Tab-separated table of C-alpha atoms in Angstrom:
chain	number	residue	atom	x	y	z
A	535	MET	CA	72.283	-14.533	182.113
A	536	SER	CA	71.456	-16.292	185.490
A	537	MET	CA	72.681	-15.341	188.936
A	538	LEU	CA	70.898	-18.293	190.412
A	539	GLU	CA	69.831	-21.531	189.055
A	540	ILE	CA	68.621	-24.015	191.468
A	541	ARG	CA	67.754	-27.450	190.856
A	542	ASN	CA	66.056	-30.470	192.530
A	543	LEU	CA	67.393	-28.647	196.307
A	544	SER	CA	66.060	-31.411	199.429
A	545	LYS	CA	66.903	-31.136	202.707
A	546	SER	CA	66.322	-32.854	206.167
A	547	PHE	CA	66.798	-31.967	209.650
A	548	GLY	CA	66.748	-35.449	210.644
A	549	SER	CA	63.136	-37.259	209.768
A	550	LEU	CA	62.026	-34.081	209.360
A	551	GLU	CA	61.990	-33.030	205.317
A	552	VAL	CA	61.676	-29.223	204.941
A	553	LEU	CA	62.864	-28.832	201.421
A	554	LYS	CA	61.844	-31.129	198.531
A	555	ASP	CA	63.089	-30.459	194.830
A	556	ILE	CA	63.669	-27.034	194.896
A	557	SER	CA	64.027	-26.043	191.460
A	558	PHE	CA	64.716	-22.116	190.121
A	559	ASP	CA	66.609	-19.491	188.489
A	560	VAL	CA	66.615	-15.753	189.418
A	561	LYS	CA	68.403	-13.754	186.416
A	562	LYS	CA	70.238	-10.987	186.725
A	563	GLY	CA	68.420	-8.073	188.262
A	564	GLU	CA	65.917	-9.829	188.814
A	565	VAL	CA	64.402	-9.559	192.580
A	566	VAL	CA	62.182	-12.639	193.417
A	567	ALA	CA	60.002	-12.176	196.251
A	568	VAL	CA	59.884	-15.943	198.688
A	569	ILE	CA	56.339	-15.599	200.657
A	570	GLY	CA	54.290	-18.467	202.385
A	571	PRO	CA	53.366	-19.516	206.074
A	572	SER	CA	55.618	-19.936	208.494
A	573	GLY	CA	57.845	-23.147	208.759
A	574	SER	CA	57.197	-23.574	205.473
A	575	GLY	CA	61.706	-23.461	204.598
A	576	LYS	CA	61.201	-20.333	203.062
A	577	SER	CA	64.465	-19.525	205.271
A	578	THR	CA	65.549	-22.515	205.284
A	579	LEU	CA	66.262	-22.310	202.183
A	580	LEU	CA	67.599	-19.101	201.585
A	581	ARG	CA	70.702	-20.524	204.796
A	582	CYS	CA	71.324	-23.619	202.118
A	583	ILE	CA	71.977	-21.086	199.110
A	584	ASN	CA	74.469	-18.938	201.801
A	585	GLN	CA	75.888	-22.293	203.509
A	586	LEU	CA	74.488	-21.916	206.174
A	587	GLU	CA	73.359	-25.114	205.894
A	588	HIS	CA	74.198	-28.337	204.241
A	589	ALA	CA	72.240	-29.072	201.919
A	590	ASP	CA	71.687	-33.028	200.844
A	591	SER	CA	70.743	-33.043	197.571
A	592	GLY	CA	70.238	-30.702	194.171
A	593	VAL	CA	71.603	-27.857	192.325
A	594	ILE	CA	73.005	-24.640	192.953
A	595	LYS	CA	74.905	-23.095	190.324
A	596	VAL	CA	76.085	-19.101	191.753
A	597	CYS	CA	76.348	-16.577	189.358
A	598	GLY	CA	77.171	-19.190	186.763
A	599	THR	CA	80.272	-20.917	189.775
A	600	ASP	CA	78.845	-25.057	190.718
A	601	MET	CA	78.299	-25.056	194.353
A	602	LEU	CA	76.826	-28.490	194.625
A	603	ILE	CA	76.843	-30.285	192.621
A	604	LYS	CA	75.658	-34.003	190.786
A	605	ASN	CA	79.410	-36.106	190.689
A	606	GLY	CA	80.203	-38.593	188.482
A	607	SER	CA	78.653	-41.080	190.961
A	608	GLY	CA	75.660	-39.229	191.156
A	609	LYS	CA	76.600	-38.506	194.566
A	610	THR	CA	75.241	-34.516	195.365
A	611	VAL	CA	79.070	-32.823	196.403
A	612	TYR	CA	79.931	-29.026	197.379
A	613	ALA	CA	82.041	-27.384	195.955
A	614	ASP	CA	85.781	-26.779	196.630
A	615	LYS	CA	86.324	-24.641	200.368
A	616	LYS	CA	87.895	-21.685	197.663
A	617	THR	CA	85.593	-21.929	195.742
A	618	LEU	CA	82.837	-21.428	198.595
A	619	ARG	CA	84.438	-18.827	199.847
A	620	ASP	CA	84.763	-17.045	196.493
A	621	ILE	CA	80.744	-17.550	195.794
A	622	ARG	CA	79.957	-16.448	199.864
A	623	LEU	CA	81.906	-12.576	198.551
A	624	LYS	CA	79.494	-12.749	195.408
A	625	THR	CA	76.662	-13.097	197.518
A	626	GLY	CA	75.628	-10.587	200.401
A	627	LEU	CA	72.430	-11.653	203.584
A	628	VAL	CA	70.939	-9.910	205.350
A	629	PHE	CA	69.217	-11.331	208.620
A	630	GLN	CA	65.974	-10.856	210.205
A	631	ASN	CA	67.948	-9.241	213.897
A	632	PHE	CA	70.636	-8.087	212.088
A	633	ASN	CA	72.891	-9.620	213.519
A	634	LEU	CA	75.454	-6.651	213.900
A	635	PHE	CA	78.866	-6.795	215.989
A	636	PRO	CA	77.847	-4.811	218.792
A	637	HIS	CA	81.666	-3.827	219.419
A	638	MET	CA	82.165	-1.888	216.744
A	639	THR	CA	81.140	0.964	215.621
A	640	VAL	CA	78.859	1.352	212.181
A	641	LYS	CA	82.018	2.398	209.752
A	642	ARG	CA	83.684	0.037	211.898
A	643	ASN	CA	81.245	-2.851	210.797
A	644	ILE	CA	80.804	-1.617	207.568
A	645	THR	CA	84.544	-1.949	207.191
A	646	GLU	CA	85.439	-4.963	208.501
A	647	ALA	CA	85.151	-7.068	205.777
A	648	PRO	CA	86.036	-5.371	202.983
A	649	VAL	CA	89.562	-4.721	204.978
A	650	CYS	CA	90.223	-8.239	206.405
A	651	VAL	CA	88.841	-10.450	204.220
A	652	LEU	CA	89.397	-8.797	200.593
A	653	LYS	CA	92.048	-6.830	202.104
A	654	LYS	CA	91.087	-3.733	201.019
A	655	ASP	CA	93.214	-0.738	201.558
A	656	LYS	CA	91.408	1.630	205.136
A	657	THR	CA	90.954	4.827	203.461
A	658	GLU	CA	89.186	2.906	199.909
A	659	ALA	CA	86.911	1.477	203.214
A	660	SER	CA	86.097	3.940	204.970
A	661	LYS	CA	85.117	6.207	201.613
A	662	LYS	CA	83.414	3.517	200.587
A	663	ALA	CA	81.507	2.785	203.858
A	664	ASP	CA	80.722	7.512	204.015
A	665	GLU	CA	78.904	6.089	200.584
A	666	LEU	CA	77.098	3.521	201.528
A	667	LEU	CA	76.160	5.243	205.004
A	668	LYS	CA	74.874	8.604	202.764
A	669	LYS	CA	72.673	5.935	200.827
A	670	MET	CA	71.307	4.437	203.955
A	671	GLY	CA	70.996	7.614	205.010
A	672	LEU	CA	72.654	7.114	208.278
A	673	GLU	CA	75.601	9.537	207.670
A	674	THR	CA	75.842	11.287	210.938
A	675	LYS	CA	75.972	7.646	212.804
A	676	GLY	CA	79.209	6.476	212.174
A	677	ASP	CA	81.306	6.612	214.916
A	678	SER	CA	78.447	5.438	216.769
A	679	TYR	CA	77.972	2.274	217.829
A	680	PRO	CA	75.007	-0.716	216.373
A	681	CYS	CA	73.167	-0.876	220.397
A	682	GLU	CA	72.721	3.132	219.684
A	683	LEU	CA	70.231	2.875	216.935
A	684	SER	CA	66.850	2.073	215.619
A	685	GLY	CA	65.788	-1.379	214.936
A	686	GLY	CA	65.119	0.447	211.100
A	687	GLN	CA	68.536	2.173	211.670
A	688	GLN	CA	70.651	-0.822	212.173
A	689	GLN	CA	68.961	-2.811	209.396
A	690	ARG	CA	69.713	-0.089	207.049
A	691	VAL	CA	74.010	-0.316	208.723
A	692	SER	CA	73.665	-4.436	207.975
A	693	ILE	CA	72.472	-3.935	204.652
A	694	ALA	CA	75.436	-0.940	204.030
A	695	ARG	CA	77.448	-4.100	205.332
A	696	ALA	CA	76.478	-6.223	203.411
A	697	LEU	CA	76.485	-3.600	200.448
A	698	ALA	CA	80.443	-3.132	201.157
A	699	LEU	CA	81.788	-6.080	199.606
A	700	ASN	CA	79.839	-5.658	196.451
A	701	PRO	CA	77.913	-8.768	195.990
A	702	GLU	CA	75.898	-10.030	193.097
A	703	VAL	CA	73.680	-10.739	195.262
A	704	LEU	CA	72.296	-9.643	197.455
A	705	PHE	CA	69.500	-12.517	199.735
A	706	PHE	CA	67.015	-11.217	202.523
A	707	ASP	CA	66.355	-13.447	205.003
A	708	GLU	CA	62.534	-11.527	206.525
A	709	PRO	CA	64.465	-7.852	206.355
A	710	THR	CA	61.645	-5.933	208.502
A	711	SER	CA	60.171	-9.558	210.743
A	712	ALA	CA	61.770	-7.793	213.835
A	713	LEU	CA	61.028	-4.336	213.162
A	714	ASP	CA	56.982	-2.616	214.192
A	715	PRO	CA	55.320	-1.811	211.166
A	716	GLU	CA	56.818	2.465	211.329
A	717	LEU	CA	60.194	1.234	211.353
A	718	THR	CA	59.694	-1.397	208.203
A	719	GLY	CA	58.327	1.363	205.109
A	720	GLU	CA	61.916	2.890	205.711
A	721	ILE	CA	63.860	-0.996	205.337
A	722	LEU	CA	61.610	-1.199	202.117
A	723	LYS	CA	62.595	1.320	201.123
A	724	VAL	CA	65.620	1.306	201.132
A	725	ILE	CA	65.244	-2.710	199.234
A	726	LYS	CA	62.492	-0.668	196.525
A	727	GLU	CA	66.191	2.033	195.366
A	728	LEU	CA	68.038	-0.703	195.009
A	729	ALA	CA	65.670	-2.245	193.385
A	730	LYS	CA	65.074	0.071	191.284
A	731	GLU	CA	69.133	0.498	190.777
A	732	GLY	CA	69.749	-3.155	189.987
A	733	MET	CA	70.309	-5.131	192.137
A	734	THR	CA	69.742	-8.670	191.936
A	735	MET	CA	67.541	-9.272	194.932
A	736	VAL	CA	65.699	-13.136	196.796
A	737	ILE	CA	63.747	-11.763	199.612
A	738	VAL	CA	61.719	-13.793	202.255
A	739	THR	CA	59.593	-11.649	203.399
A	740	HIS	CA	55.504	-10.969	205.168
A	741	GLU	CA	55.224	-7.959	203.207
A	742	MET	CA	52.302	-9.226	200.757
A	743	ALA	CA	51.703	-5.917	199.726
A	744	PHE	CA	55.668	-5.375	199.885
A	745	ALA	CA	56.405	-8.418	197.403
A	746	ARG	CA	53.553	-7.733	195.090
A	747	ASP	CA	54.945	-4.347	194.147
A	748	VAL	CA	58.724	-4.697	193.900
A	749	ALA	CA	59.106	-8.076	193.420
A	750	ASP	CA	59.898	-9.635	189.346
A	751	LYS	CA	58.943	-13.256	190.292
A	752	VAL	CA	57.191	-14.606	193.271
A	753	ILE	CA	57.402	-18.008	195.063
A	754	PHE	CA	55.237	-19.173	197.039
A	755	MET	CA	55.644	-22.699	199.307
A	756	GLU	CA	53.973	-24.674	201.805
A	757	GLY	CA	55.047	-28.064	203.553
A	758	GLY	CA	58.949	-27.802	201.813
A	759	TYR	CA	57.710	-27.365	198.533
A	760	ILE	CA	57.049	-24.404	196.155
A	761	VAL	CA	54.057	-24.927	195.087
A	762	GLU	CA	53.885	-22.072	192.924
A	763	ALA	CA	55.796	-19.100	191.149
A	764	GLY	CA	55.558	-17.024	189.010
A	765	ALA	CA	54.594	-12.985	188.367
A	766	PRO	CA	53.374	-11.004	190.564
A	767	GLU	CA	50.215	-10.577	188.371
A	768	GLN	CA	49.866	-14.809	188.403
A	769	LEU	CA	50.443	-15.592	191.853
A	770	PHE	CA	47.921	-12.301	193.525
A	771	GLY	CA	45.558	-12.467	190.555
A	772	GLU	CA	42.160	-14.653	190.317
A	773	ASN	CA	43.598	-17.295	188.364
A	774	ALA	CA	45.692	-18.399	191.587
A	775	SER	CA	46.050	-22.063	192.882
A	776	ASP	CA	43.101	-21.689	195.972
A	777	ARG	CA	46.140	-22.450	198.618
A	778	VAL	CA	47.160	-19.172	197.875
A	779	LYS	CA	44.467	-17.648	197.573
A	780	GLN	CA	43.387	-18.671	201.034
A	781	PHE	CA	46.429	-17.413	202.030
A	782	LEU	CA	46.648	-14.329	200.745
A	783	GLN	CA	42.768	-14.279	202.340
A	784	ARG	CA	43.728	-14.013	205.701
A	785	PHE	CA	46.479	-10.760	205.158
A	786	ASN	CA	44.178	-8.793	202.732
A	787	SER	CA	41.682	-9.624	205.925
B	1080	MET	CA	103.758	-3.934	271.005
B	1081	SER	CA	105.840	-0.751	270.517
B	1082	SER	CA	105.205	1.291	267.921
B	1083	GLU	CA	109.234	1.423	266.389
B	1084	GLN	CA	108.413	-2.918	266.575
B	1085	ILE	CA	105.265	-2.421	264.261
B	1086	SER	CA	107.400	-0.033	262.076
B	1087	SER	CA	109.820	-2.651	261.697
B	1088	LEU	CA	107.799	-5.239	260.977
B	1089	PHE	CA	106.006	-3.769	258.476
B	1090	GLN	CA	108.845	-2.774	256.792
B	1091	LEU	CA	109.928	-6.549	257.719
B	1092	MET	CA	106.203	-7.036	255.532
B	1093	LEU	CA	106.527	-5.222	252.665
B	1094	GLU	CA	109.722	-7.066	252.149
B	1095	HIS	CA	107.814	-10.585	251.522
B	1096	LEU	CA	104.707	-8.692	249.043
B	1097	PRO	CA	107.393	-9.246	246.201
B	1098	PRO	CA	107.167	-13.749	246.350
B	1099	THR	CA	103.203	-12.882	246.731
B	1100	LEU	CA	103.012	-10.695	243.179
B	1101	LYS	CA	105.667	-12.950	241.484
B	1102	LEU	CA	102.909	-15.520	242.509
B	1103	PHE	CA	100.361	-14.033	241.986
B	1104	GLY	CA	101.268	-12.364	238.357
B	1105	PHE	CA	102.743	-15.443	237.546
B	1106	THR	CA	99.723	-17.782	237.314
B	1107	LEU	CA	97.349	-14.911	235.741
B	1108	LEU	CA	100.077	-15.037	232.884
B	1109	TYR	CA	99.808	-18.128	232.153
B	1110	ALA	CA	96.756	-19.376	233.710
B	1111	ILE	CA	94.706	-16.990	231.296
B	1112	PRO	CA	96.131	-18.654	227.645
B	1113	LEU	CA	95.091	-22.297	228.962
B	1114	GLY	CA	91.909	-21.918	230.762
B	1115	MET	CA	91.001	-20.358	227.207
B	1116	ILE	CA	93.005	-23.114	225.709
B	1117	VAL	CA	90.807	-25.849	228.148
B	1118	ALA	CA	88.106	-23.501	227.157
B	1119	LEU	CA	88.588	-24.549	223.427
B	1120	LEU	CA	89.857	-28.267	223.879
B	1121	LYS	CA	86.571	-28.880	226.631
B	1122	MET	CA	83.929	-27.707	223.388
B	1123	CYS	CA	86.551	-29.648	221.024
B	1124	ARG	CA	84.315	-31.364	218.902
B	1125	ILE	CA	86.206	-34.936	219.253
B	1126	LYS	CA	84.620	-36.144	221.930
B	1127	PRO	CA	87.875	-38.266	223.676
B	1128	VAL	CA	89.657	-34.956	223.520
B	1129	SER	CA	86.336	-33.110	225.185
B	1130	TRP	CA	85.792	-36.533	228.154
B	1131	LEU	CA	89.513	-35.764	228.916
B	1132	THR	CA	89.472	-31.748	229.235
B	1133	ASN	CA	86.370	-33.027	231.514
B	1134	LEU	CA	88.135	-35.075	234.413
B	1135	TYR	CA	91.066	-32.304	234.181
B	1136	ILE	CA	88.398	-29.462	235.263
B	1137	LEU	CA	86.737	-31.967	237.193
B	1138	ILE	CA	89.181	-33.330	239.562
B	1139	MET	CA	91.035	-29.483	239.520
B	1140	ARG	CA	87.509	-27.739	240.623
B	1141	GLY	CA	87.099	-31.144	242.862
B	1142	THR	CA	90.033	-31.086	245.562
B	1143	PRO	CA	91.533	-28.467	247.045
B	1144	LEU	CA	94.497	-26.385	245.917
B	1145	LEU	CA	96.658	-27.282	249.299
B	1146	LEU	CA	96.165	-30.759	248.124
B	1147	GLN	CA	97.030	-30.464	244.518
B	1148	ILE	CA	100.013	-28.482	245.767
B	1149	ILE	CA	101.602	-31.136	248.046
B	1150	VAL	CA	101.464	-33.567	245.550
B	1151	VAL	CA	103.137	-31.660	242.663
B	1152	TYR	CA	105.444	-30.554	244.961
B	1153	TYR	CA	106.497	-34.147	246.510
B	1154	SER	CA	105.772	-35.684	242.668
B	1155	VAL	CA	109.312	-35.802	241.505
B	1156	PRO	CA	111.499	-36.687	244.656
B	1157	ILE	CA	109.029	-38.843	245.396
B	1158	LEU	CA	108.572	-40.539	241.900
B	1159	LYS	CA	112.361	-40.229	241.431
B	1160	LEU	CA	112.969	-42.943	244.808
B	1161	SER	CA	110.295	-45.623	243.246
B	1162	PRO	CA	111.260	-48.186	241.523
B	1163	ASN	CA	108.189	-48.593	239.907
B	1164	CYS	CA	109.099	-45.669	237.422
B	1165	PRO	CA	109.374	-46.370	233.586
B	1166	GLU	CA	112.398	-45.338	232.645
B	1167	GLY	CA	112.326	-41.689	230.106
B	1168	LEU	CA	109.367	-40.647	233.014
B	1169	ARG	CA	113.241	-40.958	234.826
B	1170	GLY	CA	114.860	-39.184	232.438
B	1171	ILE	CA	113.139	-36.052	232.380
B	1172	LEU	CA	112.954	-36.559	236.219
B	1173	ASP	CA	116.538	-36.499	236.534
B	1174	LYS	CA	117.160	-33.643	234.564
B	1175	VAL	CA	115.200	-31.414	237.568
B	1176	ASP	CA	117.280	-30.039	240.314
B	1177	ILE	CA	114.916	-30.201	243.459
B	1178	GLN	CA	117.948	-28.607	245.547
B	1179	SER	CA	117.830	-25.372	243.493
B	1180	GLY	CA	116.399	-22.467	243.913
B	1181	GLY	CA	113.391	-22.201	241.636
B	1182	TYR	CA	112.075	-25.752	242.522
B	1183	MET	CA	109.858	-24.627	245.190
B	1184	PHE	CA	108.400	-21.622	243.636
B	1185	ARG	CA	108.618	-23.690	239.803
B	1186	MET	CA	106.348	-26.797	241.596
B	1187	ILE	CA	104.163	-24.619	243.499
B	1188	LEU	CA	103.194	-21.863	240.320
B	1189	ILE	CA	102.726	-25.532	238.339
B	1190	ALA	CA	100.049	-26.060	240.820
B	1191	PHE	CA	98.393	-23.181	240.959
B	1192	VAL	CA	98.246	-23.117	237.642
B	1193	LEU	CA	97.240	-25.899	236.328
B	1194	ASN	CA	94.145	-24.887	239.274
B	1195	TYR	CA	93.866	-21.679	238.512
B	1196	ALA	CA	93.147	-22.769	234.270
B	1197	ALA	CA	90.478	-24.699	235.229
B	1198	TYR	CA	88.511	-22.026	236.799
B	1199	PHE	CA	88.767	-19.384	233.964
B	1200	SER	CA	88.045	-22.601	230.930
B	1201	GLU	CA	84.790	-22.863	232.642
B	1202	ILE	CA	84.274	-18.933	232.956
B	1203	PHE	CA	85.588	-19.165	229.555
B	1204	ARG	CA	83.671	-21.328	227.840
B	1205	GLY	CA	80.447	-19.810	229.197
B	1206	GLY	CA	81.850	-16.248	227.530
B	1207	ILE	CA	82.432	-18.226	223.811
B	1208	GLU	CA	78.760	-19.790	224.926
B	1209	SER	CA	77.000	-16.925	225.491
B	1210	ILE	CA	77.606	-15.568	221.874
B	1211	PRO	CA	74.518	-15.328	219.555
B	1212	LYS	CA	75.024	-17.491	216.917
B	1213	GLY	CA	73.775	-15.104	214.701
B	1214	GLN	CA	76.817	-13.886	215.233
B	1215	TYR	CA	79.201	-16.258	213.530
B	1216	GLU	CA	76.673	-17.090	210.201
B	1217	ALA	CA	76.718	-12.971	210.491
B	1218	ALA	CA	81.149	-13.246	209.997
B	1219	GLY	CA	80.621	-16.356	208.058
B	1220	ALA	CA	78.205	-14.538	205.224
B	1221	LEU	CA	80.959	-12.200	205.337
B	1222	GLY	CA	83.885	-14.687	203.871
B	1223	PHE	CA	85.343	-14.368	207.427
B	1224	ASN	CA	87.334	-17.473	208.763
B	1225	LYS	CA	87.091	-19.415	211.267
B	1226	LEU	CA	90.312	-17.563	212.441
B	1227	GLN	CA	89.334	-14.047	212.015
B	1228	THR	CA	86.102	-15.121	213.849
B	1229	PHE	CA	87.554	-16.254	216.581
B	1230	PHE	CA	90.013	-13.456	217.220
B	1231	ARG	CA	87.927	-10.176	215.959
B	1232	ILE	CA	84.480	-10.910	216.292
B	1233	ILE	CA	83.952	-13.345	219.146
B	1234	LEU	CA	86.747	-13.293	221.758
B	1235	PRO	CA	86.125	-9.175	222.127
B	1236	GLN	CA	83.391	-9.789	222.865
B	1237	VAL	CA	84.883	-13.158	225.323
B	1238	VAL	CA	86.422	-10.696	226.677
B	1239	LYS	CA	83.653	-8.026	227.970
B	1240	ARG	CA	81.831	-10.719	229.158
B	1241	VAL	CA	83.971	-12.426	231.328
B	1242	ILE	CA	85.329	-9.390	233.117
B	1243	PRO	CA	83.077	-9.429	236.474
B	1244	ALA	CA	83.260	-13.324	236.323
B	1245	SER	CA	86.972	-13.648	236.183
B	1246	SER	CA	87.598	-10.560	238.951
B	1247	ASN	CA	86.526	-12.816	241.098
B	1248	GLU	CA	88.747	-15.191	240.972
B	1249	ILE	CA	91.553	-13.269	240.700
B	1250	ILE	CA	90.821	-11.648	243.774
B	1251	THR	CA	90.127	-15.311	245.751
B	1252	LEU	CA	93.712	-15.613	244.154
B	1253	VAL	CA	95.159	-13.296	245.791
B	1254	LYS	CA	94.269	-14.231	248.816
B	1255	ASP	CA	95.173	-17.939	247.941
B	1256	THR	CA	98.678	-17.616	246.983
B	1257	SER	CA	98.611	-17.773	251.324
B	1258	LEU	CA	98.637	-20.893	250.699
B	1259	ALA	CA	102.191	-21.737	249.734
B	1260	TYR	CA	102.971	-21.053	253.372
B	1261	ALA	CA	102.024	-24.816	253.879
B	1262	MET	CA	105.717	-25.221	251.354
B	1263	GLY	CA	107.810	-22.989	253.112
B	1264	TYR	CA	107.167	-20.568	249.934
B	1265	MET	CA	108.481	-17.084	251.770
B	1266	GLU	CA	105.158	-14.898	251.117
B	1267	ILE	CA	103.630	-12.396	253.583
B	1268	MET	CA	102.029	-15.265	255.559
B	1269	TYR	CA	104.944	-17.325	255.977
B	1270	ILE	CA	106.838	-13.864	257.322
B	1271	ALA	CA	103.563	-13.705	259.634
B	1272	LYS	CA	103.150	-16.407	261.546
B	1273	LYS	CA	107.359	-16.852	262.137
B	1274	GLN	CA	106.519	-13.054	263.603
B	1275	MET	CA	103.415	-14.038	265.543
B	1276	SER	CA	105.792	-16.649	267.360
B	1277	PHE	CA	108.538	-14.001	267.705
B	1278	TYR	CA	106.618	-11.740	269.309
B	1279	SER	CA	103.971	-13.877	270.647
B	1280	SER	CA	101.073	-11.257	269.263
B	1281	LEU	CA	98.546	-10.902	266.737
B	1282	VAL	CA	99.608	-8.246	265.409
B	1283	PRO	CA	101.409	-9.789	261.875
B	1284	LEU	CA	98.485	-11.858	261.457
B	1285	PHE	CA	96.716	-8.598	261.081
B	1286	MET	CA	98.963	-6.569	259.727
B	1287	ALA	CA	98.974	-9.833	257.132
B	1288	GLY	CA	95.041	-9.237	256.782
B	1289	LEU	CA	95.633	-5.708	255.761
B	1290	PHE	CA	98.068	-6.634	253.191
B	1291	TYR	CA	95.443	-9.165	251.259
B	1292	PHE	CA	93.004	-6.572	252.041
B	1293	ALA	CA	94.434	-3.484	250.097
B	1294	PHE	CA	95.478	-5.726	247.391
B	1295	ALA	CA	92.571	-6.961	246.801
B	1296	THR	CA	90.135	-4.216	247.254
B	1297	LEU	CA	92.886	-2.561	244.674
B	1298	LEU	CA	91.612	-5.196	242.688
B	1299	THR	CA	87.893	-4.405	242.562
B	1300	LEU	CA	88.699	-0.742	242.083
B	1301	LEU	CA	90.955	-2.204	238.660
B	1302	PHE	CA	88.077	-4.168	237.812
B	1303	ALA	CA	85.438	-1.835	238.822
B	1304	PHE	CA	87.048	0.791	236.488
B	1305	ILE	CA	88.034	-1.890	232.797
B	1306	GLU	CA	83.765	-2.576	233.425
B	1307	LYS	CA	83.033	0.583	232.808
B	1308	LYS	CA	85.533	1.393	230.574
B	1309	LEU	CA	83.867	-1.412	228.787
B	1310	ASN	CA	80.678	-0.256	228.473
B	1311	TYR	CA	80.961	1.345	225.973
B	1312	TYR	CA	78.272	-1.245	223.491
B	1313	LYS	CA	75.432	-4.012	225.130
């Protein structure tokens, strides 16, 4: 089953086209890594899927629900407000800068959305938060404030916060770019664990070795286009296009 | 002045402290929420609303508070007598009893609230705009609606950020209440001036100064305490 279907997605900022004719699918349980040089449109792609940017044209289907469609007269339109919100709750997003709520404890960061948005019972949400914190190796940090944690710990909290809503697809927007190499490792470990559990994920990343190890599919973007997409063996192998090889060479040297 | 005179003077001033406190308290009570509304109106995407709000702020901050108090105070009686006053407005104004005891306080309060809301609104706007965009995006991605995002995520962080600037404004208000003296409002300044003439002495003014100083210092300590309390996160 397709968790994400994208067809001919385009997006411009003024006269600058940042996404051109993007099409790809993500199946249930699949881990997709999106790689490519800075400014290639990777983050914008993720932000369009997560409704943080307004796409200009194309089709987006999330978990079988139409989010962006062409209507009868060929115009590109978004689904109604309620559908868009339902879609948001089925997807989770982890940011590069964590974006934790600084005035709330770690635990409150995790329980706030389940309690306020999903109207879950407080004790139930709290129990779930404890489980997630344990899973992230942060069982002692529930009462801390985000500013008291390291970057890697903060990012693990933000992953727990996204997981608390039981999303069907989890998106990561360069989750390790704000972290030093040591802390990067702990985040990548968490994502690997989630992959093992069968979580469907789309990860924008500059960690090439990680993309090769974890991803079922790798998408290479440049200049707003998908230049090449396929299994990691293909993109990281001898038969990849010259552009992809050239890009990867810089990481290997 | 003899010590008995000073003691009775102190007693008299203490009796006139409540009107000062009343003006101070009610101004804050109305000006802070109004300031928040004005801040949101100025950030409104509908241009005319934003422009009009900005014009209001410009006028309030660009003219003396004393002038504003006098304008508000005399607007009702003067407009009532004006032959150019539109009938609809006259109907409303006729309902205002300018002889009533509360009239003076209400008019002074309106002037103070309108003036202080303008200053507070700029402080609040700065606070709201200083919250990183990522906070809104994270809230949106978690499914919070706009109202929940504002009240649960944004506003608590704004409060912390605007405390230092607001405390400055609030301490200024303590001393600005003395402007009501010009309309004959019987607060501390009014009684100090009267007693100065009565005794031909500067002591009443000195004592009034002490009252303002003590009040302002108390508030300074209070805000330092609040700031410390809110320092549990960065």
